[in-house]
Coordinates of C-alpha atoms and ligand atoms in Angstrom, one line a residue:
X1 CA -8.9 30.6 11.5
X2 CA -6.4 29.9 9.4
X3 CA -3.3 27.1 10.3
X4 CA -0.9 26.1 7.8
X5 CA 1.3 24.0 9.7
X6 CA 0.9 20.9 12.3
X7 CA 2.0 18.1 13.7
X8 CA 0.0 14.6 13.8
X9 CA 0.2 11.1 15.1
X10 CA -0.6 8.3 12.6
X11 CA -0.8 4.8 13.0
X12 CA -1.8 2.1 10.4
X13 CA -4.2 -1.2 11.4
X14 CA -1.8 -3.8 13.5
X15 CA -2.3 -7.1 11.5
X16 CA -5.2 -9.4 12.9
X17 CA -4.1 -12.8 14.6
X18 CA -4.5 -16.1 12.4
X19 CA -7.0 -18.7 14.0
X20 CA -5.6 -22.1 15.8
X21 CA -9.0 -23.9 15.0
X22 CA -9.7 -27.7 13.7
X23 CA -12.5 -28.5 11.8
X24 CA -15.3 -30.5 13.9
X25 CA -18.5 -31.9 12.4
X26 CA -20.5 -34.9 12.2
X27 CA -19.0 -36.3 9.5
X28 CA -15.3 -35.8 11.2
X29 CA -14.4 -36.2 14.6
X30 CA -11.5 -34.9 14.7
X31 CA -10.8 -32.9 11.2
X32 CA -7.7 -31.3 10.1
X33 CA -6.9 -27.9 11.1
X34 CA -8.4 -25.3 9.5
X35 CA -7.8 -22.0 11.1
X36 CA -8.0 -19.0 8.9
X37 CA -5.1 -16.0 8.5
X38 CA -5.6 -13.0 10.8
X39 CA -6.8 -9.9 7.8
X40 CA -4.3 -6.7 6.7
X41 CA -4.7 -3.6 8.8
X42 CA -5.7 -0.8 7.7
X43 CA -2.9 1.7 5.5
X44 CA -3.2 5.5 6.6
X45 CA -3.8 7.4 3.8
X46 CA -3.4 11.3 2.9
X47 CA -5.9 12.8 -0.2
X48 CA -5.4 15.8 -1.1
X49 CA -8.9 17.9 -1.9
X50 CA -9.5 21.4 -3.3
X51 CA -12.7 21.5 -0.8
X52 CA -10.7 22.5 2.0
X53 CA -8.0 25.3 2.0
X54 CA -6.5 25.5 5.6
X55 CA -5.1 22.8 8.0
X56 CA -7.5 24.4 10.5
X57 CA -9.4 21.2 11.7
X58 CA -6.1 19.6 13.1
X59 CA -5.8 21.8 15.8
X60 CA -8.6 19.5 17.4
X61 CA -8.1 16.3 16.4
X62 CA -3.9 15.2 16.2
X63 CA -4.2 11.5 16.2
X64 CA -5.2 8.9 13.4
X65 CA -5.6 5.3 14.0
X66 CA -6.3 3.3 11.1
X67 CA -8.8 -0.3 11.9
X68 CA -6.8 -3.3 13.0
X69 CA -7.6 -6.2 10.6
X70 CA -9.8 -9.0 12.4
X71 CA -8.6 -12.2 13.6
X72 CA -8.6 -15.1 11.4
X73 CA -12.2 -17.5 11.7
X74 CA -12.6 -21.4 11.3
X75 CA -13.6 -22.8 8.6
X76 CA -10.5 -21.3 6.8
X77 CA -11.4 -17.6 6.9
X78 CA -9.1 -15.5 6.9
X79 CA -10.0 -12.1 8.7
X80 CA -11.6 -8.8 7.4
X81 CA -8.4 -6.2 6.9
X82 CA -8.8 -2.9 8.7
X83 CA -10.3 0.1 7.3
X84 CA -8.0 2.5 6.3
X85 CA -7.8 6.0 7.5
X86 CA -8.3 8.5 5.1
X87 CA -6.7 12.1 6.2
X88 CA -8.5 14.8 3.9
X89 CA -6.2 18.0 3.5
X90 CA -6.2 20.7 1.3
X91 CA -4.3 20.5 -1.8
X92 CA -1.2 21.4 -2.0
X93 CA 0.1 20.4 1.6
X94 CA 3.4 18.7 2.0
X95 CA 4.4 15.8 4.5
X96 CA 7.5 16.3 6.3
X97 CA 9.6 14.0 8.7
X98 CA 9.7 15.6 12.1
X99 CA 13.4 13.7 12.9
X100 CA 15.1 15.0 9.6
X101 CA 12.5 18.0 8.9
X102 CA 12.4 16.7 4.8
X103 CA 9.7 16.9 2.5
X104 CA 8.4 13.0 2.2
X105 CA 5.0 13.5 0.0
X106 CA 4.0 16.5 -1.9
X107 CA 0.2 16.2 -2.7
X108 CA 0.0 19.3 -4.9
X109 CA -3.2 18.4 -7.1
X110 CA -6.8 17.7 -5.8
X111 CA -6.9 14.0 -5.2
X112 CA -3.7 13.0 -5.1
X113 CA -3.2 10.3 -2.7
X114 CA -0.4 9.0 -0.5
X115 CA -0.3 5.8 1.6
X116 CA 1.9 6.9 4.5
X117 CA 1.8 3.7 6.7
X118 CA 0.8 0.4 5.2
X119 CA -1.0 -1.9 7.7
X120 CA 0.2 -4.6 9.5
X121 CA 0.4 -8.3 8.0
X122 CA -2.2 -10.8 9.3
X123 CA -0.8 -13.5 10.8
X124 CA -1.0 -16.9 9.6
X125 CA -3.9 -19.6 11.0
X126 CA -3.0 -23.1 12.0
X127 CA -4.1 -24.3 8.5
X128 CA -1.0 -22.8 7.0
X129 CA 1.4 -24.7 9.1
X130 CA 0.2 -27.9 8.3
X131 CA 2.7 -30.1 6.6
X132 CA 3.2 -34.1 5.9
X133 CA 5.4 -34.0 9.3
X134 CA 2.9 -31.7 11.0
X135 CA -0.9 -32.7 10.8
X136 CA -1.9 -31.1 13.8
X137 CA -0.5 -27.8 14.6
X138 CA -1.7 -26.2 17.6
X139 CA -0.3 -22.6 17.0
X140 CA -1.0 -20.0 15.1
X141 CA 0.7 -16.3 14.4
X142 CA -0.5 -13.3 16.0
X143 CA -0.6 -10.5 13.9
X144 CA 2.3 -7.8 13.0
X145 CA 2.0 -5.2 15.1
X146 CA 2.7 -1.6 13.2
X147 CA 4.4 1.3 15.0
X148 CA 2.9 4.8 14.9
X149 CA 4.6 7.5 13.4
X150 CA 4.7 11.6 13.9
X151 CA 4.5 13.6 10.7
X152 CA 4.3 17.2 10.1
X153 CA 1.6 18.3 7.3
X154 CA 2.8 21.9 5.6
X155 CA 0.1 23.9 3.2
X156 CA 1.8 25.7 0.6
X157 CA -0.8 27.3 -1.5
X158 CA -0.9 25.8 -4.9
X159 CA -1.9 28.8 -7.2
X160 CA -0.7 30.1 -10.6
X161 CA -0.2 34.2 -9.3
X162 CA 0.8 35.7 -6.1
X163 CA -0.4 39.6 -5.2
X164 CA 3.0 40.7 -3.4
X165 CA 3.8 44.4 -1.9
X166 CA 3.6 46.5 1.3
X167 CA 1.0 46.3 3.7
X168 CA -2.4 48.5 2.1
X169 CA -1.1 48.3 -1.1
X170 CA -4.4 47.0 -2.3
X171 CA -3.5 43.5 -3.4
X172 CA -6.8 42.3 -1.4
X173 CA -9.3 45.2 -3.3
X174 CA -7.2 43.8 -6.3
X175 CA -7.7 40.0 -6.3
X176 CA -12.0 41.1 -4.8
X177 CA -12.7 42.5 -8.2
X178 CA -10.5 40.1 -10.5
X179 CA -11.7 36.8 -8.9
X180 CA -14.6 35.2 -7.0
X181 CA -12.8 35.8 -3.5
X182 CA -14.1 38.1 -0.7
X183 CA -11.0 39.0 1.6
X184 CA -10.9 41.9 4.0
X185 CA -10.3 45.2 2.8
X186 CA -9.5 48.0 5.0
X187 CA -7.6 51.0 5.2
X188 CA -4.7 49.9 8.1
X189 CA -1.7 47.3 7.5
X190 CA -1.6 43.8 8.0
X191 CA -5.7 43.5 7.2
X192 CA -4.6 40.0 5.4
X193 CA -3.2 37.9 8.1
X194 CA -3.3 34.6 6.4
X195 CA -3.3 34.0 2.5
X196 CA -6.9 33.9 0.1
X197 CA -7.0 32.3 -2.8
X198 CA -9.3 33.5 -5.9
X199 CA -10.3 31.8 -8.7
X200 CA -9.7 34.4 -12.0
X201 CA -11.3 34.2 -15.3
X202 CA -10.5 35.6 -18.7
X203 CA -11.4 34.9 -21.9
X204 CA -12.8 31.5 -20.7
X205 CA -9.4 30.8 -19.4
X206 CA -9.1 30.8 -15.2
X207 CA -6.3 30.6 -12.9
X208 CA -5.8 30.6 -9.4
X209 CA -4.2 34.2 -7.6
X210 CA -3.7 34.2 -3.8
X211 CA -3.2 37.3 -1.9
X212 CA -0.8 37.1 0.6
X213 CA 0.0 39.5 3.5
X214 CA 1.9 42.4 3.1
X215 CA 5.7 42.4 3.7
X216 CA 7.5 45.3 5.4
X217 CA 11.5 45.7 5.6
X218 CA 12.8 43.3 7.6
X219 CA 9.9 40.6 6.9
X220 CA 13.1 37.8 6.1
X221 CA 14.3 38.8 10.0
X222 CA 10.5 37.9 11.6
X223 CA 9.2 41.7 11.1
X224 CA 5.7 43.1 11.0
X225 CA 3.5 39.0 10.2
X226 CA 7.1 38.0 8.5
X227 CA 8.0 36.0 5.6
X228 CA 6.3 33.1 7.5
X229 CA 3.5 33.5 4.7
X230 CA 6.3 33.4 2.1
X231 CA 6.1 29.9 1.5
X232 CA 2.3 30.4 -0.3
X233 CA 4.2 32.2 -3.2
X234 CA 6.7 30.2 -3.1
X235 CA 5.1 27.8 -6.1
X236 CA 3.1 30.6 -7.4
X237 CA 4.6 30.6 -11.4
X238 CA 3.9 34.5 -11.6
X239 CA 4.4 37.4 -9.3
X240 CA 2.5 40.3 -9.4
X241 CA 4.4 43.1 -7.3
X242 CA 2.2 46.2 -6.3
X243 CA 3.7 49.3 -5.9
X244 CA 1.5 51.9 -4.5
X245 CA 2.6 54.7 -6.8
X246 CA 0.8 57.1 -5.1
X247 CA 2.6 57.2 -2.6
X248 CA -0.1 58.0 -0.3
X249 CA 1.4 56.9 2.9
X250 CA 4.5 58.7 2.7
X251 CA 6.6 56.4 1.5
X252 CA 9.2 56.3 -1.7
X253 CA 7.5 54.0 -4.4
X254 CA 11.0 52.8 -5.8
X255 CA 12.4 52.0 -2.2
X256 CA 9.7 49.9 -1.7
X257 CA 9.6 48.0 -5.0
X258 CA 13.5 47.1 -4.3
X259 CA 12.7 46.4 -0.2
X260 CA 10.0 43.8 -1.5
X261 CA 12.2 42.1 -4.1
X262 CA 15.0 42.1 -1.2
X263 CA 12.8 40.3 1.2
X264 CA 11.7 37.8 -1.6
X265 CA 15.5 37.3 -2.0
X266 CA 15.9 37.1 1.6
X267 CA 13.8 34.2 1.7
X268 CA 14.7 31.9 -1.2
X269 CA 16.7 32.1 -4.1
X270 CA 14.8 30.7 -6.7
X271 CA 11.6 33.4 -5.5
X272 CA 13.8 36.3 -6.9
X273 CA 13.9 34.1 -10.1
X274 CA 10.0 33.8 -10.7
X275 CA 8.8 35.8 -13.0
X276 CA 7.2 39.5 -12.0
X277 CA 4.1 41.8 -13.7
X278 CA 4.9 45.1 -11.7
X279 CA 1.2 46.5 -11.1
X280 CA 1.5 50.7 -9.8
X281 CA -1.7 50.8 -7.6
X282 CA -4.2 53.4 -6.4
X283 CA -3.1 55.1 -9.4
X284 CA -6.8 57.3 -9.3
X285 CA -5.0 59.2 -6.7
X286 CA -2.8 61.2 -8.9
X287 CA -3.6 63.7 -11.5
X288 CA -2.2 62.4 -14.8
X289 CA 0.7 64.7 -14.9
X290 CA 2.0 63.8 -11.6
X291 CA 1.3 60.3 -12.6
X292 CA 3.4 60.3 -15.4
X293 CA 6.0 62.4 -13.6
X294 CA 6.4 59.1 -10.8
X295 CA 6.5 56.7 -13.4
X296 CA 8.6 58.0 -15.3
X297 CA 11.3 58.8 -12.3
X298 CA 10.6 55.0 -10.9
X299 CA 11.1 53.4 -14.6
X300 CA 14.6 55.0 -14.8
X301 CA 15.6 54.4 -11.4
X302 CA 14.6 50.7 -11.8
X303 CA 15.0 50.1 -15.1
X304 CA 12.0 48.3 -15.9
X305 CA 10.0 49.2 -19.3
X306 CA 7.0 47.2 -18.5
X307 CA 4.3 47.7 -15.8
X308 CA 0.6 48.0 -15.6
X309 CA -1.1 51.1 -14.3
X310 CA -3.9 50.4 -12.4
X311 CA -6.7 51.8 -10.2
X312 CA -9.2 49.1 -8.4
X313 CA -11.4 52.3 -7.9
X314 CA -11.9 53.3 -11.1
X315 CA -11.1 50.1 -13.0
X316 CA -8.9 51.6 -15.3
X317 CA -5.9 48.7 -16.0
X318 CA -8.0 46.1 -14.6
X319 CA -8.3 44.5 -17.9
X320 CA -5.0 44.5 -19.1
X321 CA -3.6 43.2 -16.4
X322 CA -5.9 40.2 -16.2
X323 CA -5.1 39.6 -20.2
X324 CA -1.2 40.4 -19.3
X325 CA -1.0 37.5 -16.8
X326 CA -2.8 35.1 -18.9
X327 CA -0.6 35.5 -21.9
X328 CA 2.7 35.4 -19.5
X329 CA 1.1 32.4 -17.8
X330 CA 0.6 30.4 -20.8
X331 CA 4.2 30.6 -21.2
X332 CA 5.6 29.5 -18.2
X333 CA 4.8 25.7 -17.4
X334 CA 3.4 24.5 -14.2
X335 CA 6.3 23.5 -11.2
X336 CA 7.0 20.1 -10.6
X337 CA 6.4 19.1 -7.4
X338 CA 8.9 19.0 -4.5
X339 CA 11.7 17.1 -4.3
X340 CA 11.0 14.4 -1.5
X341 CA 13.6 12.1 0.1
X342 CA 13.2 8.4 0.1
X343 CA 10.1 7.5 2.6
X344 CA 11.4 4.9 5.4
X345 CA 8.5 5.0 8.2
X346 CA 7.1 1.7 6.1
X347 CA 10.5 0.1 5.5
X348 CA 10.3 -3.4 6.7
X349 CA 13.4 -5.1 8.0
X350 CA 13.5 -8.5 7.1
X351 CA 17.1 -8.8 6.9
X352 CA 18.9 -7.7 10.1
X353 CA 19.8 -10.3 12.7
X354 CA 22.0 -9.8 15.8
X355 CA 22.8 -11.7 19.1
X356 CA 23.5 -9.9 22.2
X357 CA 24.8 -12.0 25.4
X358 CA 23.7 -10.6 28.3
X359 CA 25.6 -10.6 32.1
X360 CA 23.5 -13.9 33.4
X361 CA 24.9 -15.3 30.4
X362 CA 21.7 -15.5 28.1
X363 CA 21.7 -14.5 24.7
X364 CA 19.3 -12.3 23.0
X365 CA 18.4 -12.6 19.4
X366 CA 16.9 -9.6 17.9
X367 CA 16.7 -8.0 14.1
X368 CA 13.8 -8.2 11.6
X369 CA 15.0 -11.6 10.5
X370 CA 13.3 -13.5 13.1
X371 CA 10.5 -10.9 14.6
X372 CA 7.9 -12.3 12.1
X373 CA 8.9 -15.7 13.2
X374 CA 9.0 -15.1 16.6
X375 CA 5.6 -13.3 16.5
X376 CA 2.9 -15.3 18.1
X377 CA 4.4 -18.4 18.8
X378 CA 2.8 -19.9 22.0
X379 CA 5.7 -21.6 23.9
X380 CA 3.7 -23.1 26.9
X381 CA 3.0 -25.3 23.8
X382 CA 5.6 -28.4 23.5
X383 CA 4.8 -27.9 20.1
X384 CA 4.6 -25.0 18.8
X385 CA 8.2 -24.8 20.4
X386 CA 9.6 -27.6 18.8
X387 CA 8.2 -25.7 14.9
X388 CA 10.3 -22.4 16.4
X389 CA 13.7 -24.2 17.3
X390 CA 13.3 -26.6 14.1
X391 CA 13.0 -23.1 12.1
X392 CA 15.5 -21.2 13.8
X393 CA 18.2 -24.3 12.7
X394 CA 17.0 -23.8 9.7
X395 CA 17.6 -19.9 9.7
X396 CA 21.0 -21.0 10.6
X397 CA 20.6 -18.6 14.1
X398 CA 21.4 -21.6 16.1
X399 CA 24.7 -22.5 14.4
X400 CA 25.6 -18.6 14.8
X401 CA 24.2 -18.8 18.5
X402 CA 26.6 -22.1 19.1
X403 CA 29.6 -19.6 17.4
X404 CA 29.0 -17.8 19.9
X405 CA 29.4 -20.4 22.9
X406 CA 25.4 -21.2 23.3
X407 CA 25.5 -25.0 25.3
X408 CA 22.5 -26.9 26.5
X409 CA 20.4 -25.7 29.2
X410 CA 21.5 -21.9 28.2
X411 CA 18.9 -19.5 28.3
X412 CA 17.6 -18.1 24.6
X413 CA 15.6 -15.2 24.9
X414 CA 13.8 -13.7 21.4
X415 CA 11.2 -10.9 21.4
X416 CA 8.8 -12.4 24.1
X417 CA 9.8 -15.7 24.4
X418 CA 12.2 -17.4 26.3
X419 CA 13.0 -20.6 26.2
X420 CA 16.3 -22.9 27.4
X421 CA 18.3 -24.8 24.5
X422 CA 18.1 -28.6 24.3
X423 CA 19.6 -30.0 21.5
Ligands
GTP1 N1 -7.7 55.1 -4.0 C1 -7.6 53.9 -4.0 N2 -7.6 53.2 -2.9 C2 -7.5 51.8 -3.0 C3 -7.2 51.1 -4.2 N3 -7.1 49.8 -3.9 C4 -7.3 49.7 -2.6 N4 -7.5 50.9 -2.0 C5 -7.7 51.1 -0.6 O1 -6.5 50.9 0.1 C6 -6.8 50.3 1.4 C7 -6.0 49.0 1.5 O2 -6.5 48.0 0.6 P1 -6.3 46.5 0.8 O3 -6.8 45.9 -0.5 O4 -6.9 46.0 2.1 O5 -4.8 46.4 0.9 P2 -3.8 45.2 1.1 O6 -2.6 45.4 0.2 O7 -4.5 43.9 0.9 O8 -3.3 45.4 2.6 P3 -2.8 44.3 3.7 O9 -3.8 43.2 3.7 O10 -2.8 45.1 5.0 O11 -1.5 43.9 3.3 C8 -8.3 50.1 1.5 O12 -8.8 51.2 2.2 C9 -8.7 50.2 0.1 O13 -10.0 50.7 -0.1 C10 -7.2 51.9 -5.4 O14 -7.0 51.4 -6.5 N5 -7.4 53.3 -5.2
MG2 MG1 -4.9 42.5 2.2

C-alpha cells in the first residue's frame, strides 16, 4: 500500500545526569571529587534513501525515541551519549510543522540527512564544581531533559517527468515499455491509485518518470482520486500530457487536453508553468487518414505545432519521444529544493527570565535563564543550596527578586525547588 503522508512523534536522548562521586583508594582516604559529566543524548535524525519509495511503514510504528545519554561514572568519566535515532524515508519527503503546517526540511536527494532534535546536554559531575572556595561539592547536575516534538513527513516524488492525462489514457502501458517499472494496466479508470516511478534510459542517459493517476474534470474540487496525487508532479521538470486521440471512449480529444491543463492550473500556479511534450496516445486505433484528420483539427484548435504520435501497441513514436524528453530535459535544470522556514523545535532559550508572584505571596522564577541552573540541584543539601543562591546573586535574579519586594523568610520557588530566602 501506498501512504504519502503521516504524522510522527520524535523525541531526542534527555541528557544523562553528571556523577557526585569522590575518589577513594588506599593511597587517599578521602580524595577529591571526581564525578564524571552525565553523556549527550541521542539527536533524531531523518536520511533520506532511494531504497524505499512510500511512507507505508509509518502507519505501524508513529513514535521515535532517540537513547538517553548515560549518567556520568567515578573516576572522572563522563557518560556514553545516547544513540541517535535514525528515521529512513524515501527520498524526496518533506518535514512539516504540524502547529504552522510549513515546510521545515526538504530531503530531496538519496542520503540527505537532517538532525531534527538534538539531544539533551549531560549534566555536569561534582568534579566540575570544584573551585578554591569549594573542595568538596556534594552535588551534581541532572541531565537536560528534551521535549518531544510532532512532525508531519510529506513524499513528493522526486522525478525528472510526470505521465499526466485522463484516466486509461495509457500513461501506465507508456512508462511499462519506456522504463524498468511494472504498474497495473487495465482497461477501466483509476487503475493507478497511487504514483510509480520508472527509471528510463536513452542513449546511456536515464531519468526518472512517474506515472501518476488519472485526473478527471473537477480533480482540483476532490473529484474521481483528486488532485491529492498532484503534489508528485509537482517537482517533476517535464510534463508529458497524453491525450488519447482516438478518442475511443467517447470523449473530445481537445476538451480534455484544456480540462487537464485547467486542473493543473487549479492546483498550483507554477504547475501550468512546467514545461509540456504533448503525447496523442492509442494512436493504432485510427486509420491514418482519420488520424491526420484529428490532429490536424486538435493542432488548430489548440494551437500547438509540436506533439508526439504514439502507439504503446505498435511502438511506433516510442523512440522519439524518449529522445524528445532527453533533449528538452537537458535543458531545463534541476529544482531547488523547497523553501523551508527557520527550524525552532531545537531552539534553546538561554536568555529569557521572568518572576511571577503568586497569591501566598511567593515568587516564581522561570525562563531559560536559570532552568539549566536550577536543573539538578539537590536542596536537602545545605550545600548544594548555598552554590544555587550564591549563583543566582550572581545572575543578578536576586537583586530583580528584591525589586520586586522579595524579604527574608519569603518563599522562592524555581522549577522544582523551593526554598525560603535568607540573606
Ligand atoms: N490500442 C491501444 N490501447 C492502449 C494503448 N496504451 C494503452 N492501451 C490500453 O488502454 C487501457 C488503459 O491503459 P493504462 O496504461 O492502464 O491507462 P492509464 O492512463 O494508466 O489509466 P489510469 O491508471 O486508470 O489512469 C489498457 O487496456 C491498455 O491496454 C495504445 O497505445 N493503444
Ligand atoms: Mg495507470
Amino acid at each position: 500500500m501506498f501512504l504519502d503522508r503521516v504524522k510522527i512523534f520524535i523525541k531526542a536522548g534527555n541528557g544523562g545526569k553528571g556523577s557526585a562521586s569522590f575518589l577513594r583508594n588506599a593511597m587517599t582516604a578521602n580524595g577529591g571529587p571526581d564525578g564524571g559529566d552525565g553523556g549527550r543524548g541521542g539527536n533524531v535524525v531523518f536520511e533520506a534513501t532511494d531504497d524505499i519509495n512510500t511512507l507505508y511503514s509509518f502507519r505501524f510504528k508513529k513514535k521515535f525515541v532517540a537513547e538517553n545519554g548515560e549518567d556520568g561514572h567515578q573516576k572522572n568519566q563522563t557518560g556514553k551519549s545516547g544513540k541517535d535515532e535514525i528515521i529512513r524515508v524515501p527520498t524526496g519527503t518533506v518535514l512539516i510543522n504540524p502547529k504552522t503546517d510549513k515546510i521545515i526540511a526538504d530531503l530531496n536527494e538519496n542520503g540527505a540527512k537532517f538532525v531534527a532534535l538534538k539531544g539533551g546536554y549531560g549534566g555536569h559531575g561534582n568534579a566540575y564544581y570544584k573551585s578554591s572556595t569549594r573542595q568538596a561539592p556534594t552535588f551534581s547536575q541532572l541531565g537536560e531533559v528534551v521535549e518531544g516534538k510532532e512532525v508531519i513527513l510529506e513524499l513528493k516524488t522526486i522525478a525528472d517527468v510526470g505521465l499526466v492525462g485522463f484516466p486509461n489514457v495509457g500513461k501506465s502501458t507508456l512508462l511499462s515499455i519506456i522504463s524498468n517499472a511494472n504498474p497495473k494496466i487495465a482497461n477501466y479508470h483509476f487503475t493507478t491509485i497511487f504514483p510509480n516511478l520508472g527509471v528510463c534510459e536513452v542513449l546511456g542517459e536515464t531519468f526518472v518518470v512517474a506515472d501518476i493517476p488519472g485526473l478527471i474534470e473537477g480533480a482540483s474540487a476532490g473529484l474521481g482520486l483528486g488532485h491529492y496525487f498532484l503534489k508528485h508532479v509537482e517537482r517533476v521538470r517535464l510534463i508529458v500530457h497524453l491525450v488519447d486521440i482516438s478518442e475511443c471512449e467517447g470523449r473530445n480529444a481537445v476538451e480534455d487536453y484544456q480540462i487537464i491543463n485547467n486542473e493543473l492550473g487549479n492546483y498550483s500556479k507554477e504547475l501550468v508553468k512546467t514545461k509540456q511534450i504533448l503525447v496523442f496516445s492509442k494512436c493504432d486505433l485510427l486509420d491514418k487518414d482519420v488520424l491526420d484528420e484529428k490532429i490536424k483539427n486538435f493542432t488548430e484548435k489548440v494551437g500547438i505545432k509540436e506533439y508526439v504520435c504514439l502507439s504503446s501497441y505498435t511502438f511506433s513514436g516510442v523512440e522519439e519521444l524518449k529522445k524528445k524528453i532527453l533533449e528538452e530535459l537537458k535543458k531545463i535544470p534541476k529544482k531547488p529544493p523547497l523553501e523551508v522556514e527557520e527550524f525552532d523545535f531545537d531552539k534553546k532559550d538561554f536568555s529569557s527570565m521572568d518572576i511571577k508572584r503568586h497569591d501566598d505571596g511567593s515568587f516564581e522564577v522561570y525562563g531559560g535563564r536559570i532552568e539549566s541552573l536550577a536543573r539538578g540541584v539537590v536542596v536537602s543539601d545545605q550545600r548544594s543550596l548555598a552554590y544555587f543562591q550564591s549563583k543566582l546573586q550572581e545572575m543578578g535574579v536576586i537583586d530583580m527578586l528584591k525589586q520586586r519586594g522579595l524579604k527574608q523568610g519569603d518563599t522562592v520557588i524555581i522549577k522544582d525547588i523551593t526554598f525560603e530566602y535568607v540573606e
